[in-house]
Short mmCIF file of C-alpha atoms in Angstrom, two decimals:
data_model
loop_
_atom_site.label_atom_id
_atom_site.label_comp_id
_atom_site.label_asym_id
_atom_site.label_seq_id
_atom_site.Cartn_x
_atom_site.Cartn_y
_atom_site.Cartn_z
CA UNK Q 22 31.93 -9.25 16.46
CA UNK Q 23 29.12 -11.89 15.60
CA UNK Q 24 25.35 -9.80 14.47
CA UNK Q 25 22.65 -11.89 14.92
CA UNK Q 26 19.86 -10.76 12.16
CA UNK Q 27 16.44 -12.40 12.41
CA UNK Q 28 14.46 -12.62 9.35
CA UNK Q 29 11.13 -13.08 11.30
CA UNK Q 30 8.87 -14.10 8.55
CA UNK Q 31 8.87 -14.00 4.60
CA UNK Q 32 7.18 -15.67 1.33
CA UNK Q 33 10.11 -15.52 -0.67
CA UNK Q 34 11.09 -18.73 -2.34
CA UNK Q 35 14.93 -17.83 -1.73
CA UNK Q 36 16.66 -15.26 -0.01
CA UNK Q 37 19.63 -14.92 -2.02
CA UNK Q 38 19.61 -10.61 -2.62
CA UNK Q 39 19.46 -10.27 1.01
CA UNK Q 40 22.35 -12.88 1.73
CA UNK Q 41 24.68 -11.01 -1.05
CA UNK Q 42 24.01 -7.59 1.22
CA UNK Q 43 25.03 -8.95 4.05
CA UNK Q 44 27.99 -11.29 2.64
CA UNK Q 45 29.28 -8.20 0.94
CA UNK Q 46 28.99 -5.85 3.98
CA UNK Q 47 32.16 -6.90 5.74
CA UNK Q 48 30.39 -7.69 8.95
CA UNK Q 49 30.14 -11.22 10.35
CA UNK Q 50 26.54 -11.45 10.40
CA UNK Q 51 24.56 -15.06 11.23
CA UNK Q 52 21.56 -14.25 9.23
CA UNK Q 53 18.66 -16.61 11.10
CA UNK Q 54 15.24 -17.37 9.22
CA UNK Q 55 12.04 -18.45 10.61
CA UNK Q 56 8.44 -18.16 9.83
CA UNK Q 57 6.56 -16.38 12.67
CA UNK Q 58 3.56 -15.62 13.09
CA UNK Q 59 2.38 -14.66 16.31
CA UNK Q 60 4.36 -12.35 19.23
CA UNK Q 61 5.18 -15.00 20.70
CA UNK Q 62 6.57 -16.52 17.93
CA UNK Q 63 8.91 -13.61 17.45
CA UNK Q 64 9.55 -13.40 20.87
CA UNK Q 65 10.96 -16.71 20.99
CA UNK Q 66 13.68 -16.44 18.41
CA UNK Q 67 14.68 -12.46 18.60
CA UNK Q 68 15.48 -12.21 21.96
CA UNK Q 69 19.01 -11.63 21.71
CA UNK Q 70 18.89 -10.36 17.49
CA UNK Q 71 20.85 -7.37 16.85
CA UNK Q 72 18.12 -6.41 14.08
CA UNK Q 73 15.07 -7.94 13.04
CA UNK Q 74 14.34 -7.84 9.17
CA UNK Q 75 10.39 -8.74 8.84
CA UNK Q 76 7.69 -9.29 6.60
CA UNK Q 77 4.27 -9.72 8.31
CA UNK Q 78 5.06 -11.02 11.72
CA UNK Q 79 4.09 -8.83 14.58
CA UNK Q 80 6.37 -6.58 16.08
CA UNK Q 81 4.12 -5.26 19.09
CA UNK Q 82 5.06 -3.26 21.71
CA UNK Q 83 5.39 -6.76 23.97
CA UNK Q 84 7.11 -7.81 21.23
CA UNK Q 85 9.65 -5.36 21.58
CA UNK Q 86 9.88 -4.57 25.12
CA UNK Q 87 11.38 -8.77 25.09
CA UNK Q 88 14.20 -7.24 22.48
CA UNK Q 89 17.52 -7.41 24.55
CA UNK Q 90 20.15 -6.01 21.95
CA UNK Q 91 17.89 -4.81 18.94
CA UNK Q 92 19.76 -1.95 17.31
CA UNK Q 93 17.14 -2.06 14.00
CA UNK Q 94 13.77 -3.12 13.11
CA UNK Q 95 13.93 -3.57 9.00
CA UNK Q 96 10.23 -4.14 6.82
CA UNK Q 97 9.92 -5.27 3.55
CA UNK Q 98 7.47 -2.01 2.32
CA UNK Q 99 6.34 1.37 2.69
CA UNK Q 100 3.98 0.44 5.03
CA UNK Q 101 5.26 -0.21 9.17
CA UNK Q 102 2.02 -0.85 10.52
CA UNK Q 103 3.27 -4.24 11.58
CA UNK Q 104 5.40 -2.41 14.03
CA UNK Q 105 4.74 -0.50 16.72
CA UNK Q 106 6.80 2.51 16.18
CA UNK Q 107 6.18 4.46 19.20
CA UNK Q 108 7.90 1.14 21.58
CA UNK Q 109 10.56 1.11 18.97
CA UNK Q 110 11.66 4.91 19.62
CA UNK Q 111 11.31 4.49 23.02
CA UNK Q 112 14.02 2.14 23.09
CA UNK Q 113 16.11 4.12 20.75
CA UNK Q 114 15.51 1.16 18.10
CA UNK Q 115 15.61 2.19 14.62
CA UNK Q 116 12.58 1.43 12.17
CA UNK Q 117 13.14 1.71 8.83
CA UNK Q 118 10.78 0.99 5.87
CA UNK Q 119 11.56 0.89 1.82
CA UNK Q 120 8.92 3.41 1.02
CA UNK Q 121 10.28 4.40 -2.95
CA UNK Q 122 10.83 0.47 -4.37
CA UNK Q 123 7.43 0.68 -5.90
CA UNK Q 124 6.53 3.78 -6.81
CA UNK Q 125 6.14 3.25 -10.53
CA UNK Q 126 4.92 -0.22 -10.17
CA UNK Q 127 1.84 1.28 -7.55
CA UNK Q 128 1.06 4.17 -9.45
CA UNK Q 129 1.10 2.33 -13.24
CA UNK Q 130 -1.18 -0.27 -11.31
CA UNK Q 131 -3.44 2.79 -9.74
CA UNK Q 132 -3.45 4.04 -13.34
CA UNK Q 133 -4.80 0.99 -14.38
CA UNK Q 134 -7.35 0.41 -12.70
CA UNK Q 135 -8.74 4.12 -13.09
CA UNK Q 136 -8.30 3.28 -17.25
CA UNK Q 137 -10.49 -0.04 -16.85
CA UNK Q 138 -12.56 1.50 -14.86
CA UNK Q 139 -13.37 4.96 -17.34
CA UNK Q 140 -13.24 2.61 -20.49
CA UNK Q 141 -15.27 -0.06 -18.21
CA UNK Q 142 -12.66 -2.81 -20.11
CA UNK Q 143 -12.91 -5.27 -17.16
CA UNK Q 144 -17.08 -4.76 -17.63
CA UNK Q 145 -17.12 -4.92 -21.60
CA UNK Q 146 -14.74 -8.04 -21.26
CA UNK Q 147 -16.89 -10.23 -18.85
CA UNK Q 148 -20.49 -8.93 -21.12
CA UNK Q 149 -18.24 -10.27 -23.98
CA UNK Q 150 -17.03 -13.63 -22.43
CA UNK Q 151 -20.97 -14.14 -21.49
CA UNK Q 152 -22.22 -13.38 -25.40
CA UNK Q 153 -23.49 -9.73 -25.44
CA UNK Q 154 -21.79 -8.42 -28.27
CA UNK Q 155 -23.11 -4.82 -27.43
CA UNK Q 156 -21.45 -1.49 -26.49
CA UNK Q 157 -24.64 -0.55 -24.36
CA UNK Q 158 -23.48 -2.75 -21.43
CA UNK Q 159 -21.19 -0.20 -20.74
CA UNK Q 160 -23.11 3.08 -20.96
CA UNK Q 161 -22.63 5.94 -20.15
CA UNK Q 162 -19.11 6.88 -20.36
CA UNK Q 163 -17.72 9.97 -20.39
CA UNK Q 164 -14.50 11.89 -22.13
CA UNK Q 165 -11.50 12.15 -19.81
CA UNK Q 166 -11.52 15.89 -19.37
CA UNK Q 167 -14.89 15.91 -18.45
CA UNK Q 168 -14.22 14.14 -15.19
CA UNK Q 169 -12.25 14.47 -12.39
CA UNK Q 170 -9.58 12.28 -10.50
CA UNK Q 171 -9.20 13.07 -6.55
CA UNK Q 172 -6.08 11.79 -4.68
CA UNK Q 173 -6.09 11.31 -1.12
CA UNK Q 174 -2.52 11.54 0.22
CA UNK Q 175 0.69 13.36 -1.98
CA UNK Q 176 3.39 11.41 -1.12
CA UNK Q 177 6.06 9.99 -3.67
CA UNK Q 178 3.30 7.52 -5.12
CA UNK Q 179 0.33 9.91 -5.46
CA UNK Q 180 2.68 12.48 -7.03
CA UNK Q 181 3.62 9.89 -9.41
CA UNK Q 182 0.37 8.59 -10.40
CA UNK Q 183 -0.70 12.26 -11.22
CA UNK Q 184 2.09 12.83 -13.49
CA UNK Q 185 0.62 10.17 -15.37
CA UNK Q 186 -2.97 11.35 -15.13
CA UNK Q 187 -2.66 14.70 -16.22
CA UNK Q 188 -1.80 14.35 -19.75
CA UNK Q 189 -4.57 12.06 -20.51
CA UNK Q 190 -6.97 15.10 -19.63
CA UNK Q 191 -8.42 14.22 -16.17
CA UNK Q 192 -8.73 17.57 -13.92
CA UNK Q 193 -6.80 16.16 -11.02
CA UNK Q 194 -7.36 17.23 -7.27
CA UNK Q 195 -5.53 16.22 -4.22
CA UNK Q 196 -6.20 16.06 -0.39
CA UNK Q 197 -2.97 16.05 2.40
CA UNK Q 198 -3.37 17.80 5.11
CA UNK Q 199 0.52 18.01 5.64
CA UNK Q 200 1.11 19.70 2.09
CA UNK Q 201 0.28 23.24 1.10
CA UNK Q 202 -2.02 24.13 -1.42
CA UNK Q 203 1.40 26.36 -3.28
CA UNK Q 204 3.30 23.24 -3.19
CA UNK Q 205 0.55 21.35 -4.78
CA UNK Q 206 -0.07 24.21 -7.82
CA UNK Q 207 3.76 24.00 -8.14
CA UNK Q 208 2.82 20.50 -9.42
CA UNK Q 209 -0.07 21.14 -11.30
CA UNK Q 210 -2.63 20.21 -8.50
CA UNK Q 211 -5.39 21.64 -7.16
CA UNK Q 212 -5.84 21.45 -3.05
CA UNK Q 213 -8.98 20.62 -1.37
CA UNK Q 214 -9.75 19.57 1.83
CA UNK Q 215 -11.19 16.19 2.85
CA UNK Q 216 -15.34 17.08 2.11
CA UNK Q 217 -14.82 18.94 -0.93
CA UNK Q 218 -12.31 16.10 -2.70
CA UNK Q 219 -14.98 13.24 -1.10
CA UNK Q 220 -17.91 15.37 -2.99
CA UNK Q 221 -16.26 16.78 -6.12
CA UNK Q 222 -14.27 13.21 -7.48
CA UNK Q 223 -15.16 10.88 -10.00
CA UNK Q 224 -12.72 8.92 -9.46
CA UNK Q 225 -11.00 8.88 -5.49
CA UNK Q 226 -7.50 7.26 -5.66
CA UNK Q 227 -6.73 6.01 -2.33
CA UNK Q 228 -2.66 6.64 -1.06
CA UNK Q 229 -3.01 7.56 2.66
CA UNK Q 230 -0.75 5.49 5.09
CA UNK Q 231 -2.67 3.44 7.38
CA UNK Q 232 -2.30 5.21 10.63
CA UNK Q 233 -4.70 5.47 13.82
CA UNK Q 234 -6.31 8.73 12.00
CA UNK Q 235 -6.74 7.29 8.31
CA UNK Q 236 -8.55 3.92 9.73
CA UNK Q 237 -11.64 3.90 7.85
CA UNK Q 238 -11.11 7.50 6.76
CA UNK Q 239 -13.75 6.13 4.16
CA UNK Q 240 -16.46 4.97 5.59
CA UNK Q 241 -20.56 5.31 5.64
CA UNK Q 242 -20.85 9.10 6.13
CA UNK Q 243 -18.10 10.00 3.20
CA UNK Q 244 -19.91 7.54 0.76
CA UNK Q 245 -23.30 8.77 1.34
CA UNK Q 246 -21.45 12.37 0.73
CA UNK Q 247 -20.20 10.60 -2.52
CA UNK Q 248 -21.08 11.10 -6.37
CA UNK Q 249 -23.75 8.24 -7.61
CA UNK Q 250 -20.95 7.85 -10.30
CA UNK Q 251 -17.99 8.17 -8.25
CA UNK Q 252 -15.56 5.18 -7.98
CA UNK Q 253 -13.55 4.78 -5.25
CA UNK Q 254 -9.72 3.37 -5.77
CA UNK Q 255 -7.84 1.52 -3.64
CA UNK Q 256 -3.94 0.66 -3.96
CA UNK Q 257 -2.82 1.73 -0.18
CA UNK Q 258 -4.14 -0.72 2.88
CA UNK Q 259 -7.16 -2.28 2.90
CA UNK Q 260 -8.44 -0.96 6.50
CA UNK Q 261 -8.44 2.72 5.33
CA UNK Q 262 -11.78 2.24 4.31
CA UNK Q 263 -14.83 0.81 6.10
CA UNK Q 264 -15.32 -2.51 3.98
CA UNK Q 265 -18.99 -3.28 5.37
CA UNK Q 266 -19.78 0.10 4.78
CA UNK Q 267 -18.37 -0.14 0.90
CA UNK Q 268 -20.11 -3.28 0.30
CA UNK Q 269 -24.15 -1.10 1.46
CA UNK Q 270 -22.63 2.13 -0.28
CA UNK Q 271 -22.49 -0.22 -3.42
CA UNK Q 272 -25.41 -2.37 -3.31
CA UNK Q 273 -27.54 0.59 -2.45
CA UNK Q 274 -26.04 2.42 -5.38
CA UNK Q 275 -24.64 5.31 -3.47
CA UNK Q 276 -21.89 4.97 -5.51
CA UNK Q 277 -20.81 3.37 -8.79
CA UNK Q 278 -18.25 0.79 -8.00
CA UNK Q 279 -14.48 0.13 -6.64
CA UNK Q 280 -11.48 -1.10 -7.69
CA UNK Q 281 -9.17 -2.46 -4.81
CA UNK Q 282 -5.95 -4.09 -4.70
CA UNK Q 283 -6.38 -4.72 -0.84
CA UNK Q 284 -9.11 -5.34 1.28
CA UNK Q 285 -9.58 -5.14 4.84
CA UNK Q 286 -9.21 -9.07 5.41
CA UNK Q 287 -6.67 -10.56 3.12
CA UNK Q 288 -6.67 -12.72 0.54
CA UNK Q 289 -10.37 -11.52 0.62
CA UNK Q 290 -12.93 -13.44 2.11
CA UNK Q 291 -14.90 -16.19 -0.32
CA UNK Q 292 -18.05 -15.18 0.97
CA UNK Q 293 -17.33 -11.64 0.21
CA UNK Q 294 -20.37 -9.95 -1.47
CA UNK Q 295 -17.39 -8.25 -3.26
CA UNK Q 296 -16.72 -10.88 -5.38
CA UNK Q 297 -19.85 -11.36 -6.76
CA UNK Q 298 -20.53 -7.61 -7.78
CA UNK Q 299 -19.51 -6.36 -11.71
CA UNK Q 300 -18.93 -2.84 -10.87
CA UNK Q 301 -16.54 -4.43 -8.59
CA UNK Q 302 -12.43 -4.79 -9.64
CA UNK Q 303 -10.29 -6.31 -7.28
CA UNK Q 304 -6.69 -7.63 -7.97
CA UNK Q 305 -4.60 -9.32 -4.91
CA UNK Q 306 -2.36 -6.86 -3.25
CA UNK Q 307 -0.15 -6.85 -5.97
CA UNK Q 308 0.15 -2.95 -6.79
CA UNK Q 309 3.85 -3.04 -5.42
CA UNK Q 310 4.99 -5.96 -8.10
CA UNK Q 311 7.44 -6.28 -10.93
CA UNK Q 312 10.34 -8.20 -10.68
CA UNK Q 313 12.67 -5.11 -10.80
CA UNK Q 314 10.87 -3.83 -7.80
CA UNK Q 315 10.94 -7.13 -5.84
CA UNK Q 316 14.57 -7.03 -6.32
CA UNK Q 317 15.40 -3.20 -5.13
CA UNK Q 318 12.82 -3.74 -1.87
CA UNK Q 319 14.45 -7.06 -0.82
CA UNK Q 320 18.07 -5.25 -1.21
CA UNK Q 321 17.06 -2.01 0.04
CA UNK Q 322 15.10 -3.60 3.37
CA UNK Q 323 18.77 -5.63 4.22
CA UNK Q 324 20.86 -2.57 3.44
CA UNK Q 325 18.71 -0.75 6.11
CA UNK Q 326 20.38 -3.11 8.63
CA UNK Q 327 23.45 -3.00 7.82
CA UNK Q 328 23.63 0.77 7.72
CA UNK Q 329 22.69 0.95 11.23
CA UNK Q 330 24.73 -1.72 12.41
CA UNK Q 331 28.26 -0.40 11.07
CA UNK Q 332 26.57 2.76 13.15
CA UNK Q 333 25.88 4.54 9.98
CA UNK Q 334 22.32 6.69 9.00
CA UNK Q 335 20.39 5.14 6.88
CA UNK Q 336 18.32 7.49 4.83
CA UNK Q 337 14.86 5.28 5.21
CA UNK Q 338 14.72 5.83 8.97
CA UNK Q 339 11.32 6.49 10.73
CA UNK Q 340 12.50 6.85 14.07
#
């Protein structure tokens, strides 16, 4: 028997990792490529695709109700907000996501910005580059354990990027309203709801999925609830906070600045007033990267497909 798997979009420049998985699977599998970018793009070619193995294309609900033989629904990511899940389960289509391939490449980049943000390196470096040769552009900072680091979300990520906050002396403070404060003091963690963390951080780390309820989760309300010296962190999805709202919360000094690896409109707009602010850090949605990493999600996200189709479980199923 002949599977038809449709890579539906991807900005890889070869696909050789996920042509060994399914060359070594012992299926016969025609593995089609294309580049799509609307639904009816994707429509067009998946039709009659046993599985679907996707990028950024969408997969709407249209999208899916047009799938004739789809058995699995494969994304390169943690995130499956390309894909409507809820159409997916109806028709007893597995989704299934790669959501621990970058958990020490999101959280070391999380970390980083939260360093070059309390040492103000990225600051010091551009006064430097423009000849002020003076520690006073960067004043005031503060010691570590003086200050505290809130996390919104405690998922495998979050949990990881505390690990490696803790020992450099930040009181660290999380907010998930599916974990329980005990579980979070087994790990060293204090609990607080969403007003309390939004009020009591210097630092918010951002790790929330983007789902219906965490779309602009930050917006005007929570910054003007803010610190004046809080910084807000952002390695998760872009939409999870209210960008307009950001951009007045930081030009009206309501808070001290942001450092964001995605943005709400991506790349980020030219004309952003983002990119012309200095208490402003912002790298291009490229938390998730190392080479090791880009290896283990490509793998992982075709091993997902075959799993399902040799009617096995695999363990990254959503639905």
């Amino acid at each position: 028997m002949t599977f038809k798997v449709l890579l539906t979009d991807y900005e890889f420049a070869h696909l050789e990792y996920e042509e060994q998985v399914f060359n070594e699977s012992g299926l016969d599998i025609q593995f089609i490529k294309k580049q799509c970018k609307t639904e009816e793009d994707v429509i067009e070619h998946a039709k009659d695709a046993d599985a679907l193995l996707n990028q950024y294309a969408p997969i709407s609900k249209r999208v899916i109700d047009s799938l004739e033989k789809t058995k699995v629904i494969s994304r390169y990511g943690v995130g499956v907000n390309t894909i409507d899940v809820d159409a997916a389960q109806a028709k007893n289509i597995t989704v299934a996501n790669v959501p621990d391939y970058g958990m020490e490449e999101v959280s070391n980049h999380a970390l980083a910005l939260l360093l070059s943000w309390a040492r103000k390196v990225t600051l010091l470096n551009n006064e430097v580059k423009q000849g002020n040769w003076d520690f006073k552009a960067c004043v005031p900072i503060h010691r570590f354990d003086k200050q505290t680091v809130g996390v919104l979300g405690f998922g495998r990520i979050p949990r990881r990027f505390i690990e490696k906050v803790k020992p450099l002396g930040f009181q660290t403070v999380a907010y998930d309203p599916f974990v329980s404060a005990e579980e979070m003091a087994a790990a060293g963690v204090r609990k607080m709801e969403l007003d309390e963390i939004i009020k009591e951080s210097d630092y918010l780390s951002v790790h929330v999925p983007l789902i219906k309820e965490t779309h602009h989760l930050l917006n005007a309300e929570r910054f003007s609830q803010m610190k004046k010296n809080a910084v807000i962190i952002n390695t998760a999805r872009g939409p999870i906070i209210d960008e307009k709202a950001l951009i007045d919360a930081l030009e009206q000094g309501m808070i001290a600045g942001a450092a964001l690896d995605v943005t709400e409109e991506e790349p980020v707009s030219k004309t952003s007033p983002l990119l012309q602010m200095d208490n402003v850090i912002i790298t291009p949605h490229s938390a998730w990267y190392s080479e090791e990493a880009m290896v283990e999600l490509r793998r992982k996200a075709a091993k997902n497909i075959v799993q399902v189709l040799k009617g096995e479980q695999t363990p990254y199923a959503l639905t």
